[in-house]
Each structure stands twice: as C-alpha cells, then as structure tokens.
Coordinates of C-alpha atoms (C1' of nucleotides) in Angstrom, one line a residue:
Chain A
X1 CA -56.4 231.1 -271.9
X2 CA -59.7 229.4 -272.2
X3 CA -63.1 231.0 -273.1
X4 CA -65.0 232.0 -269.6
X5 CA -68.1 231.8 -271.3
X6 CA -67.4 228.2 -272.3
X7 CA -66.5 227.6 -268.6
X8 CA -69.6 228.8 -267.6
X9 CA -71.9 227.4 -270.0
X10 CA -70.3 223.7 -270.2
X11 CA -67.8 223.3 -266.8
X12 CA -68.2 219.2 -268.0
X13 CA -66.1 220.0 -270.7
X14 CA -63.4 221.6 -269.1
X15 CA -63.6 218.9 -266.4
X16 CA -63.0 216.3 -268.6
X17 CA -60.4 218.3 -270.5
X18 CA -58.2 218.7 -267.0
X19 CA -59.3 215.0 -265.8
X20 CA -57.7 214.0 -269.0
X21 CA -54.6 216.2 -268.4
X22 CA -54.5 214.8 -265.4
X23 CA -54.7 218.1 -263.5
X24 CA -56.8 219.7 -261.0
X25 CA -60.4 219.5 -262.0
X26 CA -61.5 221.5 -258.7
X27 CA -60.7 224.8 -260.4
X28 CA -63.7 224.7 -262.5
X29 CA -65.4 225.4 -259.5
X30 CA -63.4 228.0 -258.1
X31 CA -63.2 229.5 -261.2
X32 CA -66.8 229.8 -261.1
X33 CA -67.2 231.3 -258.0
X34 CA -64.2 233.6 -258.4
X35 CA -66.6 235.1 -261.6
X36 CA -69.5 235.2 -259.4
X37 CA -67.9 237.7 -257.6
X38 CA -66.2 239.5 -260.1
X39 CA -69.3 240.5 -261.3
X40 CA -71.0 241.5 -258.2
X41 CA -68.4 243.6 -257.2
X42 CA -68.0 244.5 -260.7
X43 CA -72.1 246.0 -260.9
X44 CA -71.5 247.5 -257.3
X45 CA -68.7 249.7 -258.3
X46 CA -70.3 250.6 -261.8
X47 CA -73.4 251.7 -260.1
X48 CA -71.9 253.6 -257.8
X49 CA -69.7 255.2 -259.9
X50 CA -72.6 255.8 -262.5
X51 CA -73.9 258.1 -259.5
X52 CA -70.5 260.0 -259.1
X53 CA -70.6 261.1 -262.6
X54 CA -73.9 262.8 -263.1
X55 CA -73.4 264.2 -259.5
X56 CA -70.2 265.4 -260.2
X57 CA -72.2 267.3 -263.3
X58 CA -74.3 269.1 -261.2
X59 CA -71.2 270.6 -259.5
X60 CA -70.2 272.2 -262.5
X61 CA -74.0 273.3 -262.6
X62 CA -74.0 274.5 -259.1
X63 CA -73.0 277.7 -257.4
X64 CA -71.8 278.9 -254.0
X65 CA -73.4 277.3 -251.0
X66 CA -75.5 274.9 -253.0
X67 CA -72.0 273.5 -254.6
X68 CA -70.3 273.2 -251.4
X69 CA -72.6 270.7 -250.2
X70 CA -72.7 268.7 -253.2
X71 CA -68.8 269.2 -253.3
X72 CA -69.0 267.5 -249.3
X73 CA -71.2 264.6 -251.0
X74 CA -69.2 263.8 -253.7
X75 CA -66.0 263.5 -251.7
X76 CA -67.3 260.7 -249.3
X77 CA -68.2 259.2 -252.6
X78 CA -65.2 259.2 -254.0
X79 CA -63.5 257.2 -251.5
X80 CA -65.8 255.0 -251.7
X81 CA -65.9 254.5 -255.6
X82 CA -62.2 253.9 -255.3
X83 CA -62.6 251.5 -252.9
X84 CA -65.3 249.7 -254.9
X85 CA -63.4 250.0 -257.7
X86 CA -60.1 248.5 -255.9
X87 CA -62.3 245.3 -254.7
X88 CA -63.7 244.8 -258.4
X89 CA -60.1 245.0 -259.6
X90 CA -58.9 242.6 -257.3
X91 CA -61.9 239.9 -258.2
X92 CA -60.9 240.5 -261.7
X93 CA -57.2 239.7 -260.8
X94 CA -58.4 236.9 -258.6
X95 CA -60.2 235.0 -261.6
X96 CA -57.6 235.9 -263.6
X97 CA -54.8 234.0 -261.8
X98 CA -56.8 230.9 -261.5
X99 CA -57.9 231.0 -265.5
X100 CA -54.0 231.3 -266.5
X101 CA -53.3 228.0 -264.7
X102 CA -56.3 226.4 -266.8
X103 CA -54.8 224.5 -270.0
X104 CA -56.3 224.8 -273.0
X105 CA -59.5 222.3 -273.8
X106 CA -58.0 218.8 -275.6
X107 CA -59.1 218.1 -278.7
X108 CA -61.0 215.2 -278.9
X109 CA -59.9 212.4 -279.9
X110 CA -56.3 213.0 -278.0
X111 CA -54.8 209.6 -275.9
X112 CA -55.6 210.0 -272.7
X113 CA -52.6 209.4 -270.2
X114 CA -49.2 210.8 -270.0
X115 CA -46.2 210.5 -271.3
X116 CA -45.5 207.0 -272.6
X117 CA -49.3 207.1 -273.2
X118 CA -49.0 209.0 -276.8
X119 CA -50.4 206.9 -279.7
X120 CA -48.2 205.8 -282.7
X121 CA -49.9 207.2 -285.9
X122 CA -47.6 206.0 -288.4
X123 CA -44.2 204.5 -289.1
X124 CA -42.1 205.7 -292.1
X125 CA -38.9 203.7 -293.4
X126 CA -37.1 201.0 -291.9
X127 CA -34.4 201.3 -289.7
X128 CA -30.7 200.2 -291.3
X129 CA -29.5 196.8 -289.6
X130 CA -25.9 197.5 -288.6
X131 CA -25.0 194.4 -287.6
X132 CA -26.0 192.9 -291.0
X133 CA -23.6 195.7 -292.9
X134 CA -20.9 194.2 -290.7
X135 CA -20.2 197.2 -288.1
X136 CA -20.7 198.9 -285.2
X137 CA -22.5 202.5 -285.4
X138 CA -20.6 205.2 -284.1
X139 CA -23.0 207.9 -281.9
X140 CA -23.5 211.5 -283.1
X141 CA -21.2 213.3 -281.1
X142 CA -18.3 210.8 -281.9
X143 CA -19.0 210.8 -285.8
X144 CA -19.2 215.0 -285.2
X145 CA -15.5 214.9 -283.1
X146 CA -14.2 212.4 -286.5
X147 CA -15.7 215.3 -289.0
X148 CA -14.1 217.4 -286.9
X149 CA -18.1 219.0 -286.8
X150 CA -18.4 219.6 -283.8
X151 CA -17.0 221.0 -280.3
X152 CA -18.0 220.4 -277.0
X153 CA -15.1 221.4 -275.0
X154 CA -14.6 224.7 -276.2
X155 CA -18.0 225.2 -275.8
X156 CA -17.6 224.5 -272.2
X157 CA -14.9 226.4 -271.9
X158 CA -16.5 229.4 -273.4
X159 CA -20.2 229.3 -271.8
X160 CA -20.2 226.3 -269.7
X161 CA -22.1 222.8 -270.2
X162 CA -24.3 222.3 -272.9
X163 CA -23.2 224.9 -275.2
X164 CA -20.8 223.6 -278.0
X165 CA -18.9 225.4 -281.6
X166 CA -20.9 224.0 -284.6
X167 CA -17.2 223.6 -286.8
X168 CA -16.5 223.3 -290.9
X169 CA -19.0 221.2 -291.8
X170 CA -21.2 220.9 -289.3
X171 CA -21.8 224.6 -289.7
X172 CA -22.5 223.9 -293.1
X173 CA -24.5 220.9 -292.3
X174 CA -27.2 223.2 -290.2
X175 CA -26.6 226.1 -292.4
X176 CA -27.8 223.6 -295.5
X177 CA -30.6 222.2 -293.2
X178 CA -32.1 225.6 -292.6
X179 CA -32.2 226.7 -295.5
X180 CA -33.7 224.0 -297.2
X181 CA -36.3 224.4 -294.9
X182 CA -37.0 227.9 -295.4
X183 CA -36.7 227.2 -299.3
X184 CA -39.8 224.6 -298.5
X185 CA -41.2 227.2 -296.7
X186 CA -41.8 229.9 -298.9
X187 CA -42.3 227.0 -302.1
X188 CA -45.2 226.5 -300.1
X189 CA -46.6 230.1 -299.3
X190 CA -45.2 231.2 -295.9
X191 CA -43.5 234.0 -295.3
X192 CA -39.7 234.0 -293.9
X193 CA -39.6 235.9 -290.4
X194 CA -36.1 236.7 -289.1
X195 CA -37.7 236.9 -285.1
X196 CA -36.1 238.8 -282.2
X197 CA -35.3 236.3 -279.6
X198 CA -36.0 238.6 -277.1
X199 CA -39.6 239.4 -275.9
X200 CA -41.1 241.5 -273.2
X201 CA -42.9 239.8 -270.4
X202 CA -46.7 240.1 -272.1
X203 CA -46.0 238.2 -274.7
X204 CA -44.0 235.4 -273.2
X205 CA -46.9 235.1 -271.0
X206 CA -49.0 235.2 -273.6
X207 CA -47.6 232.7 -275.8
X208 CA -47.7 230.4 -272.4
X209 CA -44.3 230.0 -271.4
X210 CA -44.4 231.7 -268.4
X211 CA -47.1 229.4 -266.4
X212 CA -46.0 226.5 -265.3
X213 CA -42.1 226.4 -266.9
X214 CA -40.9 230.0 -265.9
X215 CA -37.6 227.9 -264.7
X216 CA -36.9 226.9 -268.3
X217 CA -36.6 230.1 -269.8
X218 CA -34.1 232.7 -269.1
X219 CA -34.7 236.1 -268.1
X220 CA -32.6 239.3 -268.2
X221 CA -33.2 241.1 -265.4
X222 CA -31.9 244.5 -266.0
X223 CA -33.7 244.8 -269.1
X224 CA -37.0 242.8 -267.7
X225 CA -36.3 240.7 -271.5
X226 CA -37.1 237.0 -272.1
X227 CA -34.7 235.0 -274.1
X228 CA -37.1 232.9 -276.6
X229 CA -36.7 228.8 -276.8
X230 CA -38.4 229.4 -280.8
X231 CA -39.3 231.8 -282.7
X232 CA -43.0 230.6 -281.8
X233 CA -42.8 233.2 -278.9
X234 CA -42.1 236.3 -281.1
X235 CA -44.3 234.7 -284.0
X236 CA -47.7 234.9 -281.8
X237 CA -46.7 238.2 -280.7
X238 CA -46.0 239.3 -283.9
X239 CA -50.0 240.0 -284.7
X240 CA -51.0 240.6 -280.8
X241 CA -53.7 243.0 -280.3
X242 CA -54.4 243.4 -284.1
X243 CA -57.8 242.9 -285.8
X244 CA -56.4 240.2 -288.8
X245 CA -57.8 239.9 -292.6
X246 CA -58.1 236.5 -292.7
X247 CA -60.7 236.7 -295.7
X248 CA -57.6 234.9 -298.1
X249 CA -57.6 232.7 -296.0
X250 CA -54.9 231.4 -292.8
X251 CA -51.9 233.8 -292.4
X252 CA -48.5 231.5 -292.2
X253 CA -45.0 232.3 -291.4
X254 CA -41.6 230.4 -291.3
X255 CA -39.7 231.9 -288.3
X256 CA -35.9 231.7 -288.2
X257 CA -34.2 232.3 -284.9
X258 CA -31.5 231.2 -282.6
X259 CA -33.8 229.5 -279.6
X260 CA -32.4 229.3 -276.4
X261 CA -33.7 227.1 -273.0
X262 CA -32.1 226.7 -269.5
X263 CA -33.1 223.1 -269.3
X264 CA -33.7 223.1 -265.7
X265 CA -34.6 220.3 -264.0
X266 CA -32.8 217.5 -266.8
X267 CA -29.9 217.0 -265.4
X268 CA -28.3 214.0 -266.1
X269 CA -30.0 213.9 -269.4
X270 CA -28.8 213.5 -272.6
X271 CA -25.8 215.1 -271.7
X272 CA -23.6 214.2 -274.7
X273 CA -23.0 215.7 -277.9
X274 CA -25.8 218.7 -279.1
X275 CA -29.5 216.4 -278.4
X276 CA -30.1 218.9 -275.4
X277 CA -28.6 221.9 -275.6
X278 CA -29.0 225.8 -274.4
X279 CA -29.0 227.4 -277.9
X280 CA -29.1 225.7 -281.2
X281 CA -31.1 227.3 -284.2
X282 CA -34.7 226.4 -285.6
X283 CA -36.9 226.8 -288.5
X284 CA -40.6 227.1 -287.1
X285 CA -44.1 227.5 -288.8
X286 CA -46.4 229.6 -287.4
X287 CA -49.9 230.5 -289.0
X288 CA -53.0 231.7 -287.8
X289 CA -56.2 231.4 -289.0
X290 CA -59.8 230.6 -288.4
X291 CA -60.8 228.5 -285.2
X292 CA -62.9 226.5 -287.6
X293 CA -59.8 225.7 -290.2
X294 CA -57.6 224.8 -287.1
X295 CA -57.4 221.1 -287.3
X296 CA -57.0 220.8 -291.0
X297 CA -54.4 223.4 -290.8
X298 CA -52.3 221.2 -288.2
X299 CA -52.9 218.2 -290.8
X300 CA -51.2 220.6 -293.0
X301 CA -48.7 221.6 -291.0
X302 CA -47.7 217.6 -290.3
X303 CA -47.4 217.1 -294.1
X304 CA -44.7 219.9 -294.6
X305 CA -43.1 218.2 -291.2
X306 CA -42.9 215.0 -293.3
X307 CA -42.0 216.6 -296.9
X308 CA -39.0 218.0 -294.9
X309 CA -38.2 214.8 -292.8
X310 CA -38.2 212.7 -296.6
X311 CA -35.3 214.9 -297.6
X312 CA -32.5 213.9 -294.8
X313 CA -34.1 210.4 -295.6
X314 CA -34.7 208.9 -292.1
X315 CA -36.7 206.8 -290.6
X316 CA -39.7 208.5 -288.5
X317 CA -42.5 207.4 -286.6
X318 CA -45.8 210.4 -285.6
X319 CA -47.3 210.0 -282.3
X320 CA -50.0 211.7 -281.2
X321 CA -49.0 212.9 -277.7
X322 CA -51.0 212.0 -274.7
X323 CA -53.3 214.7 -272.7
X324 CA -51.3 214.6 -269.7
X325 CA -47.6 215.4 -272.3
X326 CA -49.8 218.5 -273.8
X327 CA -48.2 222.1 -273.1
X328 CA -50.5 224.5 -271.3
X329 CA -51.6 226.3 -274.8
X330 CA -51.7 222.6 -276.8
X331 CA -55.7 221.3 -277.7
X332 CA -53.2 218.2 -279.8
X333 CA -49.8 218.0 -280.4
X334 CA -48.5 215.5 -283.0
X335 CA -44.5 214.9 -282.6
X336 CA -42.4 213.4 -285.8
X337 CA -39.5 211.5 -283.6
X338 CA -36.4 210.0 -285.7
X339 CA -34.7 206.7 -285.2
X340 CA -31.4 207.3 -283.6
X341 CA -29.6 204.0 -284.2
X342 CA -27.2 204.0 -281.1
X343 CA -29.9 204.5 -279.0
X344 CA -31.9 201.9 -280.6
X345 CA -35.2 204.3 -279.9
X346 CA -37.1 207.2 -281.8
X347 CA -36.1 210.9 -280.9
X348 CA -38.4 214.3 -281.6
X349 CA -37.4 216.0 -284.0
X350 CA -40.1 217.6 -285.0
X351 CA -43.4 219.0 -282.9
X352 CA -46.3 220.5 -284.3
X353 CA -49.5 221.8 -282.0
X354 CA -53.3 223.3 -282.7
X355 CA -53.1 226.0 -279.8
X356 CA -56.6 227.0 -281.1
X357 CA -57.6 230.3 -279.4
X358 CA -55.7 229.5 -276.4
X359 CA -52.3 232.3 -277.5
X360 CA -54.3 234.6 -279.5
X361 CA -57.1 235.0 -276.6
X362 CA -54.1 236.0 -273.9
X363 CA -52.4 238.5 -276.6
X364 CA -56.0 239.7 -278.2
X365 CA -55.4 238.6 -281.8
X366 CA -58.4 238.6 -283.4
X367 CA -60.0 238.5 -286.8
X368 CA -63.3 239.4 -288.8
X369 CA -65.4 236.4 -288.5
X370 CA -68.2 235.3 -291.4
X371 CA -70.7 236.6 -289.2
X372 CA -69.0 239.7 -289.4
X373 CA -68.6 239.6 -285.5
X374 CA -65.0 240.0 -284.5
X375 CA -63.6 236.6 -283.1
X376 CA -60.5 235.5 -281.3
X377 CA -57.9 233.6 -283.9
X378 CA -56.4 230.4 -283.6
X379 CA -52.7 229.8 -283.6
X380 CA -51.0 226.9 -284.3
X381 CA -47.0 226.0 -285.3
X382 CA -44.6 223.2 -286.0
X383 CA -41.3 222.4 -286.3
X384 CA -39.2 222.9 -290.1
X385 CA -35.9 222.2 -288.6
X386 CA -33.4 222.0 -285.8
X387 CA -29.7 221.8 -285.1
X388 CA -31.0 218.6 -283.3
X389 CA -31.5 217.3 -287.1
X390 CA -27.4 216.8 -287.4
X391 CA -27.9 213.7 -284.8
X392 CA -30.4 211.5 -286.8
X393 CA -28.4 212.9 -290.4
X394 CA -24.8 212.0 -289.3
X395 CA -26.3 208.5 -287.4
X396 CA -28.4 207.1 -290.0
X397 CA -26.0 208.1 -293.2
X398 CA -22.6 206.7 -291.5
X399 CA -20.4 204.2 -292.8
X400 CA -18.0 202.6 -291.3
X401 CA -15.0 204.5 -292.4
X402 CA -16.5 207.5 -290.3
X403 CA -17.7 209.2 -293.0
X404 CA -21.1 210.4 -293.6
X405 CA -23.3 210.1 -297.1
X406 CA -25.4 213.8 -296.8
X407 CA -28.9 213.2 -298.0
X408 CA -29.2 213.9 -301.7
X409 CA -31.7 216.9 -300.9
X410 CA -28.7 218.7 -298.9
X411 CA -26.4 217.7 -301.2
X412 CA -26.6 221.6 -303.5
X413 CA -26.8 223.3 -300.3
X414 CA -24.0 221.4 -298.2
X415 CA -21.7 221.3 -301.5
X416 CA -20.5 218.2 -300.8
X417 CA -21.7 214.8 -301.1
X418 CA -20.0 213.0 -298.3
X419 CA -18.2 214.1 -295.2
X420 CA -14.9 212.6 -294.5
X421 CA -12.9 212.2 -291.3
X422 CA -10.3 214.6 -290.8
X423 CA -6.5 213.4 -290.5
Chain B
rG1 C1' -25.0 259.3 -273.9
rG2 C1' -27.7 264.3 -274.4
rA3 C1' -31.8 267.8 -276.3
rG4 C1' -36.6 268.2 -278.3
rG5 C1' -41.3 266.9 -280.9
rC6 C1' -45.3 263.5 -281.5
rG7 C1' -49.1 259.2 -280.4
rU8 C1' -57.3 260.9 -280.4
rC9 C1' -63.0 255.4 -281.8
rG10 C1' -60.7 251.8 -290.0
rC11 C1' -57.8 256.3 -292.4
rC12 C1' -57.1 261.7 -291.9
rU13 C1' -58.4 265.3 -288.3
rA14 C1' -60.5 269.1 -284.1
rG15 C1' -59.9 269.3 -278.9
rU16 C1' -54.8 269.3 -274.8
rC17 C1' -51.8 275.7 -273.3
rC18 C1' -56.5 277.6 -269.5
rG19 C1' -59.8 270.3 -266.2
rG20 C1' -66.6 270.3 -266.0
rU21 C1' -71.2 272.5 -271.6
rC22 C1' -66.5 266.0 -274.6
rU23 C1' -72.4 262.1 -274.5
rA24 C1' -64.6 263.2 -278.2
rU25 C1' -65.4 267.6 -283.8
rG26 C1' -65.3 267.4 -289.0
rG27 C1' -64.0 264.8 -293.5
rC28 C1' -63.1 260.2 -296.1
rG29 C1' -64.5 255.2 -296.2
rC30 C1' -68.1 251.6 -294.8
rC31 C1' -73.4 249.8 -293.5
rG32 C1' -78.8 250.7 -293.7
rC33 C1' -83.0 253.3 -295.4
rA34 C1' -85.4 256.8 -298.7
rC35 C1' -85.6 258.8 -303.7
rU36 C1' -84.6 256.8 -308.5
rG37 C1' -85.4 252.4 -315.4
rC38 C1' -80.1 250.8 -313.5
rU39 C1' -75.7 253.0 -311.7
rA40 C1' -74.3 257.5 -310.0
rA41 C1' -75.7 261.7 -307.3
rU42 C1' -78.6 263.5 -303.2
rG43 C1' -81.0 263.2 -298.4
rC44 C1' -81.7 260.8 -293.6
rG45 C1' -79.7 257.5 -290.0
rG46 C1' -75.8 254.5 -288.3
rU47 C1' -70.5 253.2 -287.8
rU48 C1' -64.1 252.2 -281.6
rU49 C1' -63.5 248.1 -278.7
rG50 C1' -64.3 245.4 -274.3
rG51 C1' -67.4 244.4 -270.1
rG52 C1' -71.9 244.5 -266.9
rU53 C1' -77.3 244.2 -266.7
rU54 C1' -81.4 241.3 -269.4
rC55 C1' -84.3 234.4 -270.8
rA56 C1' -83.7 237.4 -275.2
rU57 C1' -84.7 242.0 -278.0
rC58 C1' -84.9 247.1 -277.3
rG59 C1' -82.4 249.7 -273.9
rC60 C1' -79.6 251.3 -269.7
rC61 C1' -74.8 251.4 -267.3
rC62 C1' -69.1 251.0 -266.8
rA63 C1' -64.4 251.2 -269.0
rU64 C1' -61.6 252.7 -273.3
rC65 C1' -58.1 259.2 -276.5
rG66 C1' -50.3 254.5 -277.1
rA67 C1' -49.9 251.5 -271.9
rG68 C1' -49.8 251.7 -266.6
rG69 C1' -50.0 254.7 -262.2
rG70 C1' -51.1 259.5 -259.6
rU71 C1' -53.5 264.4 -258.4
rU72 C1' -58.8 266.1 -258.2
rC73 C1' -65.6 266.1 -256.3
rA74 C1' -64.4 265.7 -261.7
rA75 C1' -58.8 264.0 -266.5
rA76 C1' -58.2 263.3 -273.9
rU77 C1' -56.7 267.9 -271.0
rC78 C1' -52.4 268.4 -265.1
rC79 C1' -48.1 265.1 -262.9
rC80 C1' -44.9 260.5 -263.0
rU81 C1' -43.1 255.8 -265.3
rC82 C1' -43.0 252.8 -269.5
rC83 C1' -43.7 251.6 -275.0
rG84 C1' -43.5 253.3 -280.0
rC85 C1' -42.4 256.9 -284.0
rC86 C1' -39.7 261.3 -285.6
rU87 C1' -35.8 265.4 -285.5
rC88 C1' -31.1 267.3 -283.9
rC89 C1' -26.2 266.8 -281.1
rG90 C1' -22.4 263.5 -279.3
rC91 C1' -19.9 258.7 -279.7
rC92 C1' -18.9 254.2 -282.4
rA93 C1' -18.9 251.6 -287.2

RNA sequence: GGAGGCGUCGCCUAGUCCGGUCUAUGGCGCCGCACUGCUAAUGCGGUUUGGGUUCAUCGCCCAUCGAGGGUUCAAAUCCCUCCGCCUCCGCCA
C-alpha cells in the first residue's frame, strides 16, 4: 500500500505512476474524497465520544436522582456514539478498499508500456549454434525422459497436470542447484530461512498476493491457510509488526521453500516438461532495509542473480520490465531470462523487485529512522534459484549423444561431471 | 484428542477475583535539564504506538493492556471467538 499522505500531498505523482501502469487513474480522486470523509466522520465520532467519557465520570460522581438523569442522558448517547463510530469505521474501510487496489509508485526511470515493452539492459554470453556443431537440440523434457530425470506421467497420475517426480539425477541436479545457491547465499551475508509455505490471510494480503491474483494462489479452506508461490510471502511476514534495528545496516535472508501456484488462467501454456508447473522448489533473497538504500540494494541483489547465473554458464539477457508487467507491490522489477535453445527465445529465470515500502506498510514493519522518527521499511527480493533452472542447464550443456556436461560450479555438489542416457 | 495456566506502553512488574478515583503502578534502561574540574553519584522532568485537530509550534482530543467481537451509561477488569507461549494426560513416532 501507498503512503496517503503522498496521495494527498502530490496526487500527480500517483497519476502518472497508474497512467504508466496503465491502470485507473480516476482513483486518485476517489481516493481523495473517500479520506475527506473519513476524517469528518472520524472528528464527529471522536467529539462525541470525548463528551461520553467525561459524562460518563460524573455518573460515578453522582448520586440518586441526580445520577438517574445523567444515566437517561448518557444512554441516548450511547447509541449514538456507536452509530458515529460504525459510520467512521465504514469510511475507514471504504478508503481502505480503494487504497489496496492502488499499485505501488514506479520508480522512475522504468519503460513505460506493457509487457513486450520491458527494456533490454544487457546481454551476457553467446548463444551455441547447433547447426554449426552438426545436430539438432533435443528440448528439456526429452533430454530429462533420456536421463531418465524426470517424470511427467506419474506425476499426472499421482496429482494431476503439471505436477511431475524430479528422478536420480534430476533430483540431484536441483538438490546441487539449491544448495549452491544457498552456499552463495550465506558467502555473501544472508541468512538461510527454512519458510513455512503456509500463511494466514494477513500476510498473504500483505505481501500483495491477494489483490488482483487471488485465483493464482491456493487456499485451504478448512484451515483458512494460503499455500505460498515463494518463500517471499513468509519472508515479509517474517518481521511484520516489529520495530527493526537497521543501524548495521539492511537485514537479508535467503529463503528456502517448496513454492506452489495454481496457474489459472495459462492454459495451453508451456505445457511440456517442468517450465510451468504447480510446485517446484526456490531459493529467494529477501532483505529489508532503509527506503533510502532501496535501489542500491536491488543493484545488489541483480549482481548475486548474475554471480549465480555465471555458474550453470548460460547465456542471459536483464530487462527491465515495463510499468504495465510490474506486480501490485513492484516500484522496478529487473528479470534475468535464459536462452532456451529449442525455443530459440530468452526465458525468466530469475526476478528481482524494489517493493520499497509498499509490503512493509500493509504488514507494519518498521524501523528506527536517522531522525530517530520511526519509519516504514522497504522490502525488496530476488530470485537465487529454481527447479525451472534444470531447463536452460540440460538445454544449453547437451550433446548430441543425449548426454548432458553439468556446469563445472555443480560439478562437487552434483558428483558427477556428465549425465548419461540411461539404457 | 482432553484438562489447565498465562499474554499489561523497550525489559521486568502492579492492577483483573469485586467494572468508575486507571489520566495503567513501581523498578530498570533510555533522553533532557540542574548540580559538578571530568566521569560517576544525586535531584527534577520526560519516555507505548497510531490517528484526528492546527499553516506550524504549544496544546487539545480519539484509539491502543496479544487480536477481533459482545455486554454496559462506563471494560486492562465481565462474556465469546481466534492467535501465541507454557504445564499435565492420552495417542502416534
């Protein structure tokens, strides 16, 4: 959620920052009518229940006939506090539900547009010329079904589409990858979170996934529980409603958890092998810190996306996506996409986003500020690694036997230094 | 699964049985001022967090005793639901 004060003191800016999401600019307006009356109603209940109090002290003051007629005031007053107080609750609630659909402001500097509108910041490595080596590149899933790595049809038959069995060494392959992550991880200071992947209802809210993609997340009802898509979820809630030392500067995590999404609304989509799935595992960085340090911080957070992207040696483009591709909580998101040869196109692997105060504002995660002035933290996290990593390793490292060369940095934690076809 | 105890403004703590004098007690810590070669000690004052009002300051007001409801003229205090921590019993490993 954004800062109603900076709604009310510069409603430009958030104009421009919907216009350039491409979303409804209009509810700057409302919104600042909606806190026009939130306040009124919010002073006529407070005065009026000022009055209640310090009669309803002379009560316990007064005796006998005297008290009886205060007790006959204060009754009438009562009902009418409550109803004041109902009204001001309901302005509150009003504002509130047309703030959550407000995204957070864009950084500037972010493309504007939408989804094919993201900017190409850099290129890295050069895609392999199959054609020159003489053969043609198998896909993923058919290299996975020749390691015997992978399979899909069991995991049909066991939990339906888009679930699969990670098998021999393709468990091994994403056991390796996450690790090494984490191992980078805590080289560089953060601090390993095993997350649950369930969450109660404030904080999936809070973390923004319940706004405008309620659909992709599932719910268990009997237990009103959200099943997390990352470890992000669980890693904002982690510090909500806690007054942070930030004084050592930015606080930073490296959550491990299985993430799981319902994928509504893709069908038809990448429907082969393990690109799009309903559960696959992820290393994700999480830190927060000071508003001011945000945007270095996501610089930061890119690097250790691109230390970790050298080691299953592929080639990667950044983009910086577009205003209108940003998720409700996103000021900039910066995505690190991998060739995938048989596609012949770049695939995310890896997304990291500044969510400045946007999280920490919903779940009240603040921090002692140089003025000394409590202030709301900034929250931002980025992808380490995904089972969606085994596509661009087993693609870009095949030769033509079927086997697969694993990147020299894997090597130690795979304990092997090819994969060979089976049979 | 069953029985019980607990949760107070940074930390500890009084208050809850029996509703009003709670504007939440005291200690520690912290901040300011005074005194003082310096430090310490001492004294005095301040110290939850949000919000509203105000051009702003001072101030005034509202909410906040784990969270949310309810009863009442009035709730830290009584009732209900939930969350968390602890103890015991049962069951499973």
């Amino acid at each position: 959620m954004i800062d109603i004060k900076l709604l009310r003191e510069d409603p430009a800016l958030v104009r421009a920052s919907q216009r350039a999401r491409g979303e409804d600019e209009g509810i700057v307006d409302a919104i600042l009518a909606a806190d026009e009356s939130r306040r009124s109603s919010l002073t006529e209940f407070e005065r009026l229940r000022a009055e209640q109090k310090s009669v309803g002290k002379d009560v316990a003051r007064a005796q006998g006939a005297q008290r009886a007629a205060l007790l006959a005031r204060t009754k009438d007053m009562a009902a009418r506090v409550k109803e004041l107080e109902s009204a001001a609750a309901a302005a509150q609630e009003q504002l509130d539900a047309l703030m959550y659909r407000v995204g957070n402001i864009v950084e500037p500097g972010v493309p504007v547009g939408g989804e094919d509108d993201y900017v190409v910041r850099k290129t890295v490595g050069t895609p392999r010329d199959f054609a020159v080596e003489g053969f043609t590149p198998k896909d993923h899933l058919e290299l996975a079904e020749g390691l015997d790595a992978i399979d899909m049809g069991r995991g049909a038959k066991v939990a339906g589409a888009r679930f699969y069995f990670l098998k021999g060494v393709g468990a091994r392959l994403e056991m390796a990858l996450l690790d090494v992550a984490m191992h980078q991880a805590v080289a560089h200071g953060f601090v390993p979170l095993v997350t649950p992947t369930l969450v109660m209802t404030d904080i999936m809210r809070g973390a923004g996934f319940l706004d405008e993609h309620a659909e992709e997340v599932y719910h268990l009802q009997s237990d009103d529980l959200w099943l997390t898509g990352t470890s992000e979820v669980a890693l904002a809630g982690y510090h909500s409603g806690e007054l942070l030392d930030l004084a050592n500067g930015p606080l930073r995590y490296a959550g491990s958890s299985t993430c799981y999404r319902r994928e509504a609304g893709s069908y038809g989509k990448d429907t082969r092998g393990i690109i799009r799935v309903h559960q696959f595992n992820k290393i994700e960085m999480f830190v927060y810190c000071d508003p001011a340090e945000a945007a270095a911080e996501h610089e930061r957070l890119l690097a250790m996306e691109e230390e970790m992207l050298g080691k299953i040696e592929v080639p990667y483009r950044i983009i910086d996506t577009a205003a209108g591709d940003l998720g409700g909580p996103a000021a900039r998101k910066l995505d690190c996409e991998a060739w995938v040869p048989t596609q012949g196109r770049y695939r995310e692997l890896t997304s990291t986003s500044n969510c400045t105060t946007f999280q920490a504002r919903r779940l009240n995660t603040r921090f002692r500020g140089a003025s000394g002035r409590n202030e709301i933290a900034a929250t931002l996290n980025g992808t380490l690694a995904t089972t969606r990593w085994i596509v661009a390793i087993l693609e870009n490292h095949q030769q033509p036997d079927g086997s697969v060369v694993v990147p020299a940095a894997l090597r130690e934690h795979v304990g092997l230094d090819v994969l060979m076809p089976i049979g």
